[in-house]
Coordinates of C-alpha atoms in Angstrom, one line a residue:
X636 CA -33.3 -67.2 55.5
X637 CA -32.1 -64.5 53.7
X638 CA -28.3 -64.1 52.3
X639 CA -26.7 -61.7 55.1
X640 CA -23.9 -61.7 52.5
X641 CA -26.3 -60.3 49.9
X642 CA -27.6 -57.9 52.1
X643 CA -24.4 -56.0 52.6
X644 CA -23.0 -57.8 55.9
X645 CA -19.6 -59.5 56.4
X646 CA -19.1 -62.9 55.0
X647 CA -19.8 -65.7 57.6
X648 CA -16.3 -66.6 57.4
X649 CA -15.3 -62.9 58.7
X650 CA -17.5 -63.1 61.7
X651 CA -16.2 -66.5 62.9
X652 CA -12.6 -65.5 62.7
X653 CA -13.5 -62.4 64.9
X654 CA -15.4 -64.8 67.2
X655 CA -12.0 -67.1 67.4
X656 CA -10.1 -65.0 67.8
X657 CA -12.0 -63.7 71.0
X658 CA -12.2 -67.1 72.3
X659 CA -8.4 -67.6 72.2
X660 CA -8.0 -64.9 73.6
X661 CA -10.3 -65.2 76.8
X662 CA -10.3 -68.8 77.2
X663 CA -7.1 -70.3 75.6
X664 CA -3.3 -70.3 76.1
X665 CA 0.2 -70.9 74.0
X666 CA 0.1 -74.7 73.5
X667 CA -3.4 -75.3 74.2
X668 CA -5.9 -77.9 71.7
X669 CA -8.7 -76.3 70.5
X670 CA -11.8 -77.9 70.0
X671 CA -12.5 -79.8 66.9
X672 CA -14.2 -78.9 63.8
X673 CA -17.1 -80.7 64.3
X674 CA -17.6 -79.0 68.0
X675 CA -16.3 -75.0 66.8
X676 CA -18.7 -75.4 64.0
X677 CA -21.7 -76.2 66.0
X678 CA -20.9 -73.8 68.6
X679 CA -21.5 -71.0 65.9
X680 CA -23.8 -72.2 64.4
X681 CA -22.1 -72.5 60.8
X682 CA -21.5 -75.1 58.6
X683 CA -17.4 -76.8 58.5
X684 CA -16.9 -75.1 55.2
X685 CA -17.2 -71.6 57.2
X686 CA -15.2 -72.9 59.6
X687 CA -12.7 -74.3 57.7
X688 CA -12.1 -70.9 55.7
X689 CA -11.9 -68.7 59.5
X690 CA -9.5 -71.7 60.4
X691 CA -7.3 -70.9 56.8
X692 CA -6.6 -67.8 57.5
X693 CA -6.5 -68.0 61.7
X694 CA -3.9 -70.4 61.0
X695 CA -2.0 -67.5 58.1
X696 CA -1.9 -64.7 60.7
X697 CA -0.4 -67.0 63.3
X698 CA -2.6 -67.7 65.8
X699 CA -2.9 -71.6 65.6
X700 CA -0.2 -74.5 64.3
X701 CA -2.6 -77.4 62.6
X702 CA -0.8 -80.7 63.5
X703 CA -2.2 -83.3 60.7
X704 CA -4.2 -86.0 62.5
X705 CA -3.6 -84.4 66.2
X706 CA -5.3 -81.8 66.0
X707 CA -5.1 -77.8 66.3
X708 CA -3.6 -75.6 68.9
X709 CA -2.4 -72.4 69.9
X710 CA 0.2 -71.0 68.4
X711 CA 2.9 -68.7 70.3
X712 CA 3.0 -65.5 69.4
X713 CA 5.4 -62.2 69.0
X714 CA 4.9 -59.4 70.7
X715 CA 3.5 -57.3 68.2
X716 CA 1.7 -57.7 64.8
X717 CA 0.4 -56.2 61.8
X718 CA -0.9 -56.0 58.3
X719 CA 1.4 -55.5 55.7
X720 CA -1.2 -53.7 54.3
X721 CA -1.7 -51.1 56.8
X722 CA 0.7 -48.3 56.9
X723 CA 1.1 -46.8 60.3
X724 CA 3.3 -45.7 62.8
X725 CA 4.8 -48.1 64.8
X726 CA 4.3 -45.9 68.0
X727 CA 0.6 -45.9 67.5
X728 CA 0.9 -49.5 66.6
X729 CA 2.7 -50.2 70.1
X730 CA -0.1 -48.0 71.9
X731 CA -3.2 -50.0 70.0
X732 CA -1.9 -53.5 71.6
X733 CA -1.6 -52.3 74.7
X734 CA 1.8 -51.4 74.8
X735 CA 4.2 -48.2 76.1
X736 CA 6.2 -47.0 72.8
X737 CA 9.9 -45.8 74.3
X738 CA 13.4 -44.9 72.5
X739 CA 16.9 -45.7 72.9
X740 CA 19.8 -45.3 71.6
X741 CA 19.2 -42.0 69.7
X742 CA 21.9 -40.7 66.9
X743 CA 20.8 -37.8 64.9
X744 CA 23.1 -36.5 62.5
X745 CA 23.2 -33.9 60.2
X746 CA 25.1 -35.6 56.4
X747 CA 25.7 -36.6 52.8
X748 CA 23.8 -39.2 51.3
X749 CA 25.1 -42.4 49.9
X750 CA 24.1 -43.0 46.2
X751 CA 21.2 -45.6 47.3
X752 CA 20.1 -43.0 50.0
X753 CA 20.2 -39.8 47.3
X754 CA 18.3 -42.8 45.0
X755 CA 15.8 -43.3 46.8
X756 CA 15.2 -39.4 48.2
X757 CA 15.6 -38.6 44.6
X758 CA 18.2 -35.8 45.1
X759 CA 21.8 -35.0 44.5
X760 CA 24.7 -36.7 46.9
X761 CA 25.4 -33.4 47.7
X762 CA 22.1 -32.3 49.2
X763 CA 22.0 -32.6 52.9
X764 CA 20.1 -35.2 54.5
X765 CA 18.9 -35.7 58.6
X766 CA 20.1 -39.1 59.7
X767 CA 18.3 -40.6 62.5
X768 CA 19.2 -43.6 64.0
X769 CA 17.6 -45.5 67.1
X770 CA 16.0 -48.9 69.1
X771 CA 12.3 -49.3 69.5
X772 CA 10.9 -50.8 72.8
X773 CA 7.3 -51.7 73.3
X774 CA 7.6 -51.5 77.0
X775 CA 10.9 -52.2 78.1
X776 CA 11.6 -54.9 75.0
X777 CA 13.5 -53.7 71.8
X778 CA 11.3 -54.5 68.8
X779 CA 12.7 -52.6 66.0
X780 CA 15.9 -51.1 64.8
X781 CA 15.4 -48.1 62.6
X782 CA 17.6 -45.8 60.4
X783 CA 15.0 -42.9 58.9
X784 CA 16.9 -40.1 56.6
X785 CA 14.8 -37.3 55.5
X786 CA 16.1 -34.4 53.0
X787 CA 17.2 -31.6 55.3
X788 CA 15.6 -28.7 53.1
X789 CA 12.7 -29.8 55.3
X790 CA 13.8 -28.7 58.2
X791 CA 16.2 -25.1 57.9
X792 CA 18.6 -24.8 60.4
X793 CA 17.3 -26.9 63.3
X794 CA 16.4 -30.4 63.3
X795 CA 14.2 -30.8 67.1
X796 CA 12.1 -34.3 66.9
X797 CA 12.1 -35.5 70.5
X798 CA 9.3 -37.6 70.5
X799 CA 8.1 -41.0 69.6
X800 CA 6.1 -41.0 66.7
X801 CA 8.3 -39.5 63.5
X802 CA 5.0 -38.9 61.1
X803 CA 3.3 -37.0 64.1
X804 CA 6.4 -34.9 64.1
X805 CA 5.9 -34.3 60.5
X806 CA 2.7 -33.9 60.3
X807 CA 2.4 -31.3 63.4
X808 CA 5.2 -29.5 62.7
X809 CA 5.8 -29.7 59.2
X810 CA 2.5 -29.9 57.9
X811 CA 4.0 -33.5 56.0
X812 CA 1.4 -36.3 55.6
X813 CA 2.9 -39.5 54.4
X814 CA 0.2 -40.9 52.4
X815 CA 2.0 -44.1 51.5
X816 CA 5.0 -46.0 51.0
X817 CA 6.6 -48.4 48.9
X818 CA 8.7 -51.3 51.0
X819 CA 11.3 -54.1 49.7
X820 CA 11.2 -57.4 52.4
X821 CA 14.3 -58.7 52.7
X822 CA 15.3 -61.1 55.1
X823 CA 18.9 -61.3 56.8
X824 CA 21.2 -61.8 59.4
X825 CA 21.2 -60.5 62.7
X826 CA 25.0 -60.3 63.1
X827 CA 25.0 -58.0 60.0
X828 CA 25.6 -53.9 60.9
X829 CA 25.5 -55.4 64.7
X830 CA 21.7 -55.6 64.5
X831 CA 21.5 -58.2 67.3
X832 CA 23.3 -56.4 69.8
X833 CA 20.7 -53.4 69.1
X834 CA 17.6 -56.1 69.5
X835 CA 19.4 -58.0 72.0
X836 CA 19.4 -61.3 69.9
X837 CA 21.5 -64.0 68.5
X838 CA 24.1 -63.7 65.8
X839 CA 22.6 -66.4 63.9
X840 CA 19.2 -65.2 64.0
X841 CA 16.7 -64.2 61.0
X842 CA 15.7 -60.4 61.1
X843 CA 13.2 -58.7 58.5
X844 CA 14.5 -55.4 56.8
X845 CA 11.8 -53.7 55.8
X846 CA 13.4 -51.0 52.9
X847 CA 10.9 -48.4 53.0
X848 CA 10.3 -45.2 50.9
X849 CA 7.8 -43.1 51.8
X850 CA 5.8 -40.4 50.0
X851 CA 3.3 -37.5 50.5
X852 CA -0.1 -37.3 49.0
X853 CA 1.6 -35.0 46.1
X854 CA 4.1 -38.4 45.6
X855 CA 7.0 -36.9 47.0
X856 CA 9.5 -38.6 48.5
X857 CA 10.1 -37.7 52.0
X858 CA 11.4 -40.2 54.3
X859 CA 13.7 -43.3 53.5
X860 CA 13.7 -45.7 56.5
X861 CA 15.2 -49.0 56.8
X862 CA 13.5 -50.9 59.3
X863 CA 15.3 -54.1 61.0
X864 CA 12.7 -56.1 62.9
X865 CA 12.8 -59.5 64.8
X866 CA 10.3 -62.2 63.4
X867 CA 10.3 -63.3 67.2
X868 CA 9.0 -60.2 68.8
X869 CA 7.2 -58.6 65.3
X870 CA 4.9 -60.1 62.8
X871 CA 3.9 -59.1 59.8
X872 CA 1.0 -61.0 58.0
X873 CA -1.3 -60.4 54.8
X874 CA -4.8 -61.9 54.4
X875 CA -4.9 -62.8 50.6
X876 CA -8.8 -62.9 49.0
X877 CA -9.9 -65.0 46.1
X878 CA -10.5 -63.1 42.9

């Protein structure tokens, strides 16, 4: 048989993982044992070694908990999840898993920029900046806190973003493409800047601040966001390769 591999197709690995991942889906709930190696393998027709890998990195996104000597089994899971290599708007990230993106608790403000802000932005503390503040549902459950400033030279006078998705707003009104951004991960406290009461948690809990600036395809910098997300309801994963 030839090398499918060779020829340009996925690795086998790749395929089972997509095939596993449809079978938990249709046929398995949170808590449930999946079959063993031995019986996953032959129902795919691979060898365990391709298994094994597709179970690696099943079990890295979060899908599965492997329990040495008892077996493995379905892993519950947050509402939504991504790549931390994909960048994209968490609206259309709501709307690709199935869910209805809404906004609460809107503050828009029109200010100064602290030294981190004017940092990051790079421009002067006294150059005007467009604050926006506000919760993130997926449905009618608060996923994300977010705190987006953007240098107001952008925008003239008026300031009218209304919708869900802030890069469509650039991008349709502006003509701004954010190519890219460069994010710190830093874990924290949900009792810190009242966080939990915004994501309707626990004081004590663990929330993921992703510290965000983002740039056009020229490299500019146009939107610094601080992102405050709940590893409960959001999670981020990152499929590492061999090289």
């Amino acid at each position: 048989m030839e090398d499918l591999e060779n020829m340009g197709y996925p690795p086998r690995y790749e395929l089972v993982l997509k095939r596993l991942k449809h079978l938990i889906e249709e046929r398995f709930k949170e808590g449930d044992r999946l079959p063993s190696e031995i019986e996953l393998a032959k129902l795919f027709g691979v060898s365990r070694a391709t298994l094994r890998e597709a179970m690696r990195i099943l079990e890295e996104e979060g899908y599965v908990v492997r329990k040495h000597g008892i077996g493995t089994f379905v892993a519950s899971r947050p509402i939504l999840q991504t790549g931390m290599e994909e960048l994209q708007s968490i609206t259309k990230l709501m709307e690709k898993q199935g869910y209805q993106p809404h906004t609460k608790d809107v503050i828009i403000t029109r200010t100064y920029p602290n030294a981190k802000e004017a940092h990051m932005l790079k421009i002067d503390q006294n150059e005007e900046i467009i604050k926006i503040e506000r919760v993130r549902l997926a449905d009618n459950i608060p996923v994300v806190y977010c705190v987006d400033r953007l240098p107001a030279r952008f925008f003239g006078d008026k300031f009218e973003f209304k919708g869900e998705s802030l890069f469509d707003y650039l991008s349709a009104e502006l003509g701004i493409y954010i190519a890219y951004a460069v994010s710190d991960i830093i874990p924290m406290l949900a009792e810190k800047n009242g966080v939990y009461k915004k994501l309707e948690l626990e004081k004590n809990d663990v929330v993921l601040l992703l510290d965000q600036i983002h740039f056009d395809q020229s490299d500019t910098p146009i939107l610094y966001s601080s992102n405050f997300f709940s590893p409960k309801k959001f999670r981020f994963y990152i499929v590492r390769k061999r090289v």
